[in-house]
Short mmCIF file of C-alpha atoms in Angstrom, two decimals:
data_model
loop_
_atom_site.label_atom_id
_atom_site.label_comp_id
_atom_site.label_asym_id
_atom_site.label_seq_id
_atom_site.Cartn_x
_atom_site.Cartn_y
_atom_site.Cartn_z
CA UNK A 1 114.20 45.83 222.04
CA UNK A 2 114.63 43.48 224.94
CA UNK A 3 112.67 40.28 225.43
CA UNK A 4 110.70 42.04 228.17
CA UNK A 5 109.89 44.95 225.81
CA UNK A 6 108.63 42.55 223.15
CA UNK A 7 106.39 40.78 225.65
CA UNK A 8 104.50 44.04 226.22
CA UNK A 9 103.37 44.08 222.58
CA UNK A 10 99.83 42.83 222.00
CA UNK A 11 99.73 39.31 220.53
CA UNK A 12 103.46 38.71 221.12
CA UNK A 13 104.06 35.84 223.50
CA UNK A 14 107.25 34.24 224.81
CA UNK A 15 107.88 32.07 221.73
CA UNK A 16 107.54 34.94 219.23
CA UNK A 17 109.50 37.33 221.47
CA UNK A 18 112.32 34.78 221.75
CA UNK A 19 112.33 34.24 217.97
CA UNK A 20 112.54 37.98 217.30
CA UNK A 21 115.34 38.38 219.83
CA UNK A 22 117.29 35.48 218.31
CA UNK A 23 116.76 36.85 214.80
CA UNK A 24 118.02 40.31 215.76
CA UNK A 25 121.11 38.90 217.51
CA UNK A 26 122.46 37.79 214.12
CA UNK A 27 124.60 40.56 212.55
CA UNK A 28 123.62 39.47 209.03
CA UNK A 29 119.92 39.88 209.80
CA UNK A 30 120.44 43.38 211.21
CA UNK A 31 122.44 44.30 208.07
CA UNK A 32 119.63 43.10 205.80
CA UNK A 33 117.11 45.18 207.74
CA UNK A 34 119.37 48.24 207.55
CA UNK A 35 119.71 47.76 203.76
CA UNK A 36 115.94 47.45 203.36
CA UNK A 37 115.38 50.64 205.33
CA UNK A 38 118.13 52.44 203.37
CA UNK A 39 116.46 51.42 200.11
CA UNK A 40 113.31 53.26 201.15
CA UNK A 41 111.29 50.48 202.73
CA UNK A 42 109.04 51.89 205.42
CA UNK A 43 107.73 49.96 208.37
CA UNK A 44 104.26 50.92 209.47
CA UNK A 45 102.08 50.09 212.40
CA UNK A 46 98.32 50.17 212.17
CA UNK A 47 97.24 52.82 214.60
CA UNK A 48 94.43 51.90 216.95
CA UNK A 49 92.14 54.71 217.89
CA UNK A 50 90.65 53.74 221.22
CA UNK A 51 87.24 55.20 222.01
CA UNK A 52 86.36 55.28 225.70
CA UNK A 53 82.67 54.86 224.83
CA UNK A 54 83.21 51.51 223.08
CA UNK A 55 86.49 50.14 224.45
CA UNK A 56 85.89 46.73 225.97
CA UNK A 57 82.23 46.68 224.93
CA UNK A 58 80.77 43.83 222.89
CA UNK A 59 78.75 44.64 219.78
CA UNK A 60 76.71 42.46 217.45
CA UNK A 61 75.96 43.65 213.92
CA UNK A 62 72.79 42.71 212.06
CA UNK A 63 71.01 43.83 208.92
CA UNK A 64 72.17 46.13 206.14
CA UNK A 65 73.68 49.52 206.98
CA UNK A 66 73.09 52.62 204.85
CA UNK A 67 76.69 53.82 204.39
CA UNK A 68 79.01 50.89 205.15
CA UNK A 69 79.26 47.13 205.01
CA UNK A 70 79.18 45.03 208.15
CA UNK A 71 82.89 44.29 207.66
CA UNK A 72 83.63 48.02 207.57
CA UNK A 73 81.56 48.58 210.73
CA UNK A 74 83.37 45.68 212.42
CA UNK A 75 86.77 47.15 211.51
CA UNK A 76 85.80 50.57 212.90
CA UNK A 77 84.56 49.09 216.16
CA UNK A 78 87.61 46.85 216.61
CA UNK A 79 90.01 49.73 215.90
CA UNK A 80 88.20 51.67 218.63
CA UNK A 81 88.78 48.85 221.12
CA UNK A 82 85.41 47.09 220.94
CA UNK A 83 84.76 43.40 220.44
CA UNK A 84 82.38 42.27 217.70
CA UNK A 85 80.55 39.00 218.27
CA UNK A 86 78.58 36.93 215.80
CA UNK A 87 75.63 36.20 218.05
CA UNK A 88 73.63 37.96 220.76
CA UNK A 89 74.06 36.86 224.37
CA UNK A 90 73.63 38.39 227.80
CA UNK A 91 77.27 39.54 227.47
CA UNK A 92 76.38 41.73 224.45
CA UNK A 93 76.46 45.46 225.22
CA UNK A 94 74.93 46.78 221.98
CA UNK A 95 73.28 45.44 218.86
CA UNK A 96 73.76 47.64 215.80
CA UNK A 97 70.75 47.02 213.57
CA UNK A 98 70.31 48.01 209.97
CA UNK A 99 67.46 47.30 207.61
CA UNK A 100 66.24 43.73 207.32
CA UNK A 101 67.63 42.82 210.74
CA UNK A 102 66.62 39.30 211.69
CA UNK A 103 66.76 36.98 214.66
CA UNK A 104 69.65 38.85 216.30
CA UNK A 105 67.38 41.88 216.70
CA UNK A 106 64.61 39.73 218.19
CA UNK A 107 67.03 38.11 220.64
CA UNK A 108 68.43 41.52 221.68
CA UNK A 109 64.92 42.78 222.40
CA UNK A 110 64.15 39.64 224.43
CA UNK A 111 67.31 40.13 226.51
CA UNK A 112 66.81 43.89 226.92
CA UNK A 113 70.06 44.73 225.13
CA UNK A 114 70.26 48.27 223.71
CA UNK A 115 69.67 48.37 219.94
CA UNK A 116 71.22 51.25 218.02
CA UNK A 117 71.47 52.18 214.35
CA UNK A 118 74.57 52.92 212.28
CA UNK A 119 74.42 56.67 213.01
CA UNK A 120 74.34 56.07 216.77
CA UNK A 121 77.28 53.66 216.44
CA UNK A 122 79.28 56.31 214.57
CA UNK A 123 78.43 58.84 217.30
CA UNK A 124 79.78 56.43 219.94
CA UNK A 125 83.03 56.21 217.98
CA UNK A 126 83.62 59.99 218.11
#
């Protein structure tokens, strides 16, 4: 890949792209990679499944969910292209509230932010 190609990869900036390019220019490094691949090593990329309904939206999670942890919910939302914030603000698009939701729920109601449950969140991800 060229330096320009590497710069199109999310989270790869000029310094990292330059380091990768320099690394791959060394014949020895390419040989090591070829040997690793020949020995059965597989490179994988975590696939992001972007959901048009949530991409670019900001979610806040509060309370306890019936079928998943908050970390699991956060991972699902982020893989679908959403942002997950730790606190409610006027920039929040949705608050996902489970049982025993606290001050985040109150703040969302005060700001008029839509509050949904886990099931509605899962529906948005489809």
